CSV table of C-alpha atoms in Angstrom, one decimal:
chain,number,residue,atom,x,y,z
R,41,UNK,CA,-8.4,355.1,22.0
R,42,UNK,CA,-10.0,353.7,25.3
R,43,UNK,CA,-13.5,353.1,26.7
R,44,UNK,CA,-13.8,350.2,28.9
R,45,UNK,CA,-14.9,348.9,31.9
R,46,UNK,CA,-11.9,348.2,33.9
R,47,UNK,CA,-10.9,348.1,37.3
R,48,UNK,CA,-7.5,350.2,38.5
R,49,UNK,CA,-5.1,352.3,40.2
R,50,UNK,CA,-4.4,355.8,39.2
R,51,UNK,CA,-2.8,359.0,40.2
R,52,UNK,CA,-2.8,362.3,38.7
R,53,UNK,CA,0.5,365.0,38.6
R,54,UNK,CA,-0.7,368.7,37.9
R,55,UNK,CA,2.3,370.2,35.7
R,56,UNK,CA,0.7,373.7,35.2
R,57,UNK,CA,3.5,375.2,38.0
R,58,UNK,CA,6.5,373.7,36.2
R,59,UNK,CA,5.9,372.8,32.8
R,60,UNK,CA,3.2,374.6,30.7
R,61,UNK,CA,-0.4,376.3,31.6
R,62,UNK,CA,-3.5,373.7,32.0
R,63,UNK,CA,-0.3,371.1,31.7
R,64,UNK,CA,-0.9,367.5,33.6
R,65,UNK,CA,-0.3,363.7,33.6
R,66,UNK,CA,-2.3,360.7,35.0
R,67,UNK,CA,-1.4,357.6,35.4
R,68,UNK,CA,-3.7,354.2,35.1
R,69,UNK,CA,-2.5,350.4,35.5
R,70,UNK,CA,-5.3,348.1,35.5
R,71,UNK,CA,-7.2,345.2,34.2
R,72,UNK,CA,-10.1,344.4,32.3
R,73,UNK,CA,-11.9,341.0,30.9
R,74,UNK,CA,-11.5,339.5,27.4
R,75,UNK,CA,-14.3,340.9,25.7
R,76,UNK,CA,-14.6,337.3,24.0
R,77,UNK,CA,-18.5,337.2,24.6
R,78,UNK,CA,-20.3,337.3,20.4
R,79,UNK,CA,-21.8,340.8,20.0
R,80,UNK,CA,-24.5,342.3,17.3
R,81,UNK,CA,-21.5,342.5,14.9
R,82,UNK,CA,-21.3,338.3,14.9
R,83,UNK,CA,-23.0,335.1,13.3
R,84,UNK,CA,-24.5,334.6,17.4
R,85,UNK,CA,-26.3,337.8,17.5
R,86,UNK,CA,-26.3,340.3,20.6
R,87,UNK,CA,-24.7,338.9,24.1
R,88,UNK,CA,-23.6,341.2,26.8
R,89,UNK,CA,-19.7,342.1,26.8
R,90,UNK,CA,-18.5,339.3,29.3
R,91,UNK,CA,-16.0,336.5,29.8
R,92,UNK,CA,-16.7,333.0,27.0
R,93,UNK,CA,-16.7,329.9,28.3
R,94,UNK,CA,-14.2,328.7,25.9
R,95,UNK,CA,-11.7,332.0,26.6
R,96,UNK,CA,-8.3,330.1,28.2
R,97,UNK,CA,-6.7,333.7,29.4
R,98,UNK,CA,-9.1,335.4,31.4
R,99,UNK,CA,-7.5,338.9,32.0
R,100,UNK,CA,-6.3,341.9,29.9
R,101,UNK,CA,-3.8,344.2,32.0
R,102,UNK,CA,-2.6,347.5,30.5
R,103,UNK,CA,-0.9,350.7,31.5
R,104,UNK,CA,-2.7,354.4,30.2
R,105,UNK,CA,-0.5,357.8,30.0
R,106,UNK,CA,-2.7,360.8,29.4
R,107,UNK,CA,-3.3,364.2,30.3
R,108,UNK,CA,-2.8,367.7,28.7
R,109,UNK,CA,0.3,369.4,27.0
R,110,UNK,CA,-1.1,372.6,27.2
R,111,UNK,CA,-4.6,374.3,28.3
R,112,UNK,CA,-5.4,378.3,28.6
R,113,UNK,CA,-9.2,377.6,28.7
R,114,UNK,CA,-9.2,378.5,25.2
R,115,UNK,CA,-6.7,375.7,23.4
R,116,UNK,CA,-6.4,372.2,24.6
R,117,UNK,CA,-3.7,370.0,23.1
R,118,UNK,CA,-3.9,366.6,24.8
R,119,UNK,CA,-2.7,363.4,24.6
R,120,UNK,CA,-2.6,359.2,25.3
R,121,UNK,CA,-0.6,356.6,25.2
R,122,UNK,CA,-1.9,353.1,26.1
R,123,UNK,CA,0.0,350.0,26.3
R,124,UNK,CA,-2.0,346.0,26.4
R,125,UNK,CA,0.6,343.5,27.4
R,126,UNK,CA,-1.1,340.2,27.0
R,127,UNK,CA,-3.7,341.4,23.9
R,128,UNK,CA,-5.9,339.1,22.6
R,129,UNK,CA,-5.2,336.9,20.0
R,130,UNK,CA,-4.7,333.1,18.4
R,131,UNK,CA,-2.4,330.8,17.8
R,132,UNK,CA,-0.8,330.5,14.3
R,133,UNK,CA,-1.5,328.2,11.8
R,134,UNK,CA,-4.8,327.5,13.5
R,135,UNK,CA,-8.9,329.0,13.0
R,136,UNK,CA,-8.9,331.5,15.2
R,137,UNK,CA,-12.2,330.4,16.9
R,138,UNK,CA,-13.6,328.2,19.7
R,139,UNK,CA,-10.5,327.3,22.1
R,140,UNK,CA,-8.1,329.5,19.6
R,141,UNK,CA,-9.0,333.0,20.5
R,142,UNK,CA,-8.9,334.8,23.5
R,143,UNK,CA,-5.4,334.1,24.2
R,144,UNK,CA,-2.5,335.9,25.5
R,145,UNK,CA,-1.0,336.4,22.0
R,146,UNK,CA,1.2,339.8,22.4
R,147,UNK,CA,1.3,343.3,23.0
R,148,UNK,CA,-0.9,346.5,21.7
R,149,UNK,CA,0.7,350.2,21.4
R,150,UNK,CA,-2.4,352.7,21.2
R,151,UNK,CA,-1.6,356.5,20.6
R,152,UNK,CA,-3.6,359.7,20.2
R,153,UNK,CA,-3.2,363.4,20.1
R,154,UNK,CA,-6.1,365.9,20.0
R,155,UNK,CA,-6.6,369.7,20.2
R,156,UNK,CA,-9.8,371.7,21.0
R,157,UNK,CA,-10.5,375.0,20.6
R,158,UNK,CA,-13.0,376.6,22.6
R,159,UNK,CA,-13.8,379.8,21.3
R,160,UNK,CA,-12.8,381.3,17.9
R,161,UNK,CA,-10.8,384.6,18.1
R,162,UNK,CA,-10.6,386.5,21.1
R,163,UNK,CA,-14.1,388.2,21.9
R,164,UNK,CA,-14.9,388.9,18.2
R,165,UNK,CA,-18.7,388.2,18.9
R,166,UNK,CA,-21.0,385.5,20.5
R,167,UNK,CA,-21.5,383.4,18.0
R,168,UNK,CA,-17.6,383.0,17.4
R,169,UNK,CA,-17.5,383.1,21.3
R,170,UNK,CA,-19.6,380.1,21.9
R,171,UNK,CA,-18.2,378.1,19.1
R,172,UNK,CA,-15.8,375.0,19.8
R,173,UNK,CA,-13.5,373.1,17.1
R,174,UNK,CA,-11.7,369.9,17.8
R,175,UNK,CA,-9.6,367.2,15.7
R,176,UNK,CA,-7.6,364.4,16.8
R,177,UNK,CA,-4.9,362.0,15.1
R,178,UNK,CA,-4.5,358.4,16.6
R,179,UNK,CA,-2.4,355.1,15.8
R,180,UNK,CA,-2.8,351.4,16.8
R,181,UNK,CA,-0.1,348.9,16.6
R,182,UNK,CA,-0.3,345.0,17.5
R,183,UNK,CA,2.4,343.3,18.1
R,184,UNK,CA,2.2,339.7,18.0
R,185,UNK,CA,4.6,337.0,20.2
R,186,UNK,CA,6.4,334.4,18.5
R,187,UNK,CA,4.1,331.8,17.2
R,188,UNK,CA,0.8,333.9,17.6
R,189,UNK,CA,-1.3,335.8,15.6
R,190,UNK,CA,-3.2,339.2,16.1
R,191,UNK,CA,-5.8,340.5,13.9
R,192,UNK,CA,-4.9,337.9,11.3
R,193,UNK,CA,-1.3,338.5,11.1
R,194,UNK,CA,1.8,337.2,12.6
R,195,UNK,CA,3.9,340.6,11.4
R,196,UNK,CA,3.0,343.9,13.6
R,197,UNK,CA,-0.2,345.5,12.1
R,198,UNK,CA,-0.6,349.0,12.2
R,199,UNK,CA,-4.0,351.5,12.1
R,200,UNK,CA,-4.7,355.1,12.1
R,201,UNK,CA,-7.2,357.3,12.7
R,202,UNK,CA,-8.7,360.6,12.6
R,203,UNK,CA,-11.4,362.8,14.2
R,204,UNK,CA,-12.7,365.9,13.7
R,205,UNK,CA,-16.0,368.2,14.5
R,206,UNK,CA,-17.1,371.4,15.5
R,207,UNK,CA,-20.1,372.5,18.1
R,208,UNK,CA,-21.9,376.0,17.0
R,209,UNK,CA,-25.0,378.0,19.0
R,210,UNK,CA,-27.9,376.5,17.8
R,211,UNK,CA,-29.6,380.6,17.3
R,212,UNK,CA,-33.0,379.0,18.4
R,213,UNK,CA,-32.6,378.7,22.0
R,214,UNK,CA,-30.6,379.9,25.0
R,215,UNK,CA,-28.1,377.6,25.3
R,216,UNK,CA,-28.5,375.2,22.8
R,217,UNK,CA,-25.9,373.6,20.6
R,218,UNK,CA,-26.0,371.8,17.2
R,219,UNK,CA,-22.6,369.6,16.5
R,220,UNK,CA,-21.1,367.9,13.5
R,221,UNK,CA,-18.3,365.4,13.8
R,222,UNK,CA,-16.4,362.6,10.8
R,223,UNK,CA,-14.5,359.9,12.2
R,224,UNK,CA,-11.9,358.1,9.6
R,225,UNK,CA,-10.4,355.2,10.4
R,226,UNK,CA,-7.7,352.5,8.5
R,227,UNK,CA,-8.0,348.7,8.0
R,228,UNK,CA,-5.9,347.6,11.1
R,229,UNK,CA,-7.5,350.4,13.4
R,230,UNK,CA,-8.4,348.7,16.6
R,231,UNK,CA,-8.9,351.0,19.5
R,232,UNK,CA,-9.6,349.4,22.8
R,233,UNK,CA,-13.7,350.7,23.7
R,234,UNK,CA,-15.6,348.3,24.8
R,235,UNK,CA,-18.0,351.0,26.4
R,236,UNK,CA,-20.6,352.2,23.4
R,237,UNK,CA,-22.4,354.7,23.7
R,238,UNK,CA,-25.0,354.3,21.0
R,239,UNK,CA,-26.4,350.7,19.8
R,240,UNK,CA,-24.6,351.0,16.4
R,241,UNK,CA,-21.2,350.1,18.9
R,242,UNK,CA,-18.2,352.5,19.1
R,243,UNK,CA,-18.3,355.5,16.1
R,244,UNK,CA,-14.4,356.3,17.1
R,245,UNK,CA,-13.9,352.7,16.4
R,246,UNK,CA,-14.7,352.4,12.7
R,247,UNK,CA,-12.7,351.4,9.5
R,248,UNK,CA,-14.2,353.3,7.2
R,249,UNK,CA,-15.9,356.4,7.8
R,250,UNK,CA,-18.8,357.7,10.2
R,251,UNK,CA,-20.9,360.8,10.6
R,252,UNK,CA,-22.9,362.2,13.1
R,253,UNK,CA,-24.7,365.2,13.6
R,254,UNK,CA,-26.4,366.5,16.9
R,255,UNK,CA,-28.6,369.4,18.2
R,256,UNK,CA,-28.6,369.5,22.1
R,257,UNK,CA,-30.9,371.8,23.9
R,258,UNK,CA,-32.9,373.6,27.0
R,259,UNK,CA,-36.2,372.9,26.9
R,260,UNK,CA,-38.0,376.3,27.7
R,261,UNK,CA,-35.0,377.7,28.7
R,262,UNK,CA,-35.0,375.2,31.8
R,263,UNK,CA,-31.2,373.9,33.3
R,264,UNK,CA,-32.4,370.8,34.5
R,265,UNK,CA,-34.9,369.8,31.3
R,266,UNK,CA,-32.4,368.9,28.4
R,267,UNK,CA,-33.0,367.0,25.2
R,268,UNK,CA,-31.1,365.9,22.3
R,269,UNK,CA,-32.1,365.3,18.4
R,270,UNK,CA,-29.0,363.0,17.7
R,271,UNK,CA,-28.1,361.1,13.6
R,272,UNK,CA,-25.2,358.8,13.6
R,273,UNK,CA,-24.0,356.9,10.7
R,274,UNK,CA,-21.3,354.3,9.9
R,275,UNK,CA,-19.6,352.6,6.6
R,276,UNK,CA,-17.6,350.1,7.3
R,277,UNK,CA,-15.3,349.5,4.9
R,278,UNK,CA,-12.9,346.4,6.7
R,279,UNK,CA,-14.5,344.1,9.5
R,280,UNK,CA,-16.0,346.1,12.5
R,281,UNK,CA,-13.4,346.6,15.5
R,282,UNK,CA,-15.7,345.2,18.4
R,283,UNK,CA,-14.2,344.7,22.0
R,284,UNK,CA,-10.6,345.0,20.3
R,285,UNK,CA,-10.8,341.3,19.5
R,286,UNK,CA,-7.5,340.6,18.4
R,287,UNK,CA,-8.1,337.0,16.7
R,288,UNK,CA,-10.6,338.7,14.4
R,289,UNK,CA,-8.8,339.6,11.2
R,290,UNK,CA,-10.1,342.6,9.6
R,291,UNK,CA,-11.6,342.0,6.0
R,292,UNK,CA,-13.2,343.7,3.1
R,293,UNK,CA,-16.7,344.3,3.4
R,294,UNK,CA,-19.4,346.9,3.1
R,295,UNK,CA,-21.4,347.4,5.7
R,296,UNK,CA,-24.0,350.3,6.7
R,297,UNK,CA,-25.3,351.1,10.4
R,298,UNK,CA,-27.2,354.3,10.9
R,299,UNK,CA,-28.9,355.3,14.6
R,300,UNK,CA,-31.4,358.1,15.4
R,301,UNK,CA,-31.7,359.0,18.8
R,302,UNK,CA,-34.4,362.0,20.3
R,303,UNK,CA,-35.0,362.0,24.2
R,304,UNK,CA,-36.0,364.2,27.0
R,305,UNK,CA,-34.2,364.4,30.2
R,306,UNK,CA,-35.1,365.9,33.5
R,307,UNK,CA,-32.5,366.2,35.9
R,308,UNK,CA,-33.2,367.0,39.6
């Protein structure tokens, strides 16, 4: 539900001692830029994410909750809960565009709860051994102030999501993996990532559905020389969620995005 570049404060509390195994909280307060630069998703084309010249409200400050309920090694049940206090928005009654977006125009409730399993059984064999499972449930809510609108609406507008994949031993190599993972997500779905990492923008992120399957690898056996055969693809169903712009109200459409990435890396 976040992925931004932000500067902040934080502090972790380790739990395992008092409340549950693996347990923990962290705790961010911070503040990050509007986002209101046009990105590949809009009429302008591509800019960098940055502060627009015509943005009146300059900052975005937000508290983050996360950490884990429980972690053996093997299970993983973990959670987030981020509040936006002055999301982004427009005034009602008016276009949301030039002057009228950007604005301080209420506050954004972002949940999520996720399990991963590492490991299927308990030392049934390797293949089960080395295998990992993981889904995740999330909501967005936008709440907007009196006399402002957020994603189109003056009433609170509400999203969910879901997540889901798997990692398996590739049986070619050493140590190589090959991955499959869905992502789901509802018209009024509006997570706050700014930071992509793939040119189609953020895959958690869609309305619609997206699909991407992976195969990562040693080349020659060799730690330090990894590579990656990577497939990505993306419907979106309602108007892609890009920088959590809040003014933008999420429409019909049907759009397709798909990304193929192969590259060799040499660490050293």
């Amino acid at each position: 539900i976040t992925n931004m570049e932000v500067d902040a404060a934080m502090f972790r509390l380790d739990l395992s001692k008092y409340v549950l195994p693996g347990s923990y909280v962290k705790m961010v307060y911070g503040r990050a830029h509007t986002g209101g630069i046009e990105t590949l998703y809009d009429n302008q084309g591509y800019a960098p994410y940055a502060q627009g010249e015509s943005d009146a409200d300059e900052n975005v400050d937000f508290f983050i909750a996360l950490g884990s309920i429980y972690n053996n090694g093997q299970y993983n049940l973990m959670f987030e809960h981020a509040s936006i206090f002055n999301t982004k928005g427009a005034e009602a009654g008016l276009p949301a565009k030039g002057t009228n977006k950007s604005l301080d125009a209420g506050t954004a409730y972002l949940d999520a709860l996720s399990f991963q399993m590492t490991g299927v059984g308990d030392m049934v064999n390797d293949f089960l051994d080395d295998t990992t499972l993981f889904a995740s449930i999330a909501r967005t809510q936008y709440n907007p102030d009196n006399n402002h609108q957020l994603l189109g609406s003056t009433e609170n507008s509400t999203g969910y999501s879901w997540w889901a994949g798997f990692t398996i031993p590739d049986m070619i190599s050493k140590r190589g993996k090959v991955g499959f993972e869905i992502n789901y997500g509802s018209k009024y779905w509006t997570p706050m990532t700014w930071a992509e990492d793939s040119v189609l923008g953020s895959k958690v992120a869609v309305r619609g559905e997206a699909y991407e399957a992976y195969w990562n690898f040693e080349m020659f056996g060799v730690k330090n020389l990894t590579g990656q055969l990577r497939y990505t693809y993306l419907q979106h169903d309602y108007t892609p969620s890009i920088r959590c712009a809040g003014w933008v109200e999420p429409k019909k459409v049907d759009i397709e995005a798909q990304d193929i990435r192969a590259f060799i890396r040499y660490q050293y």
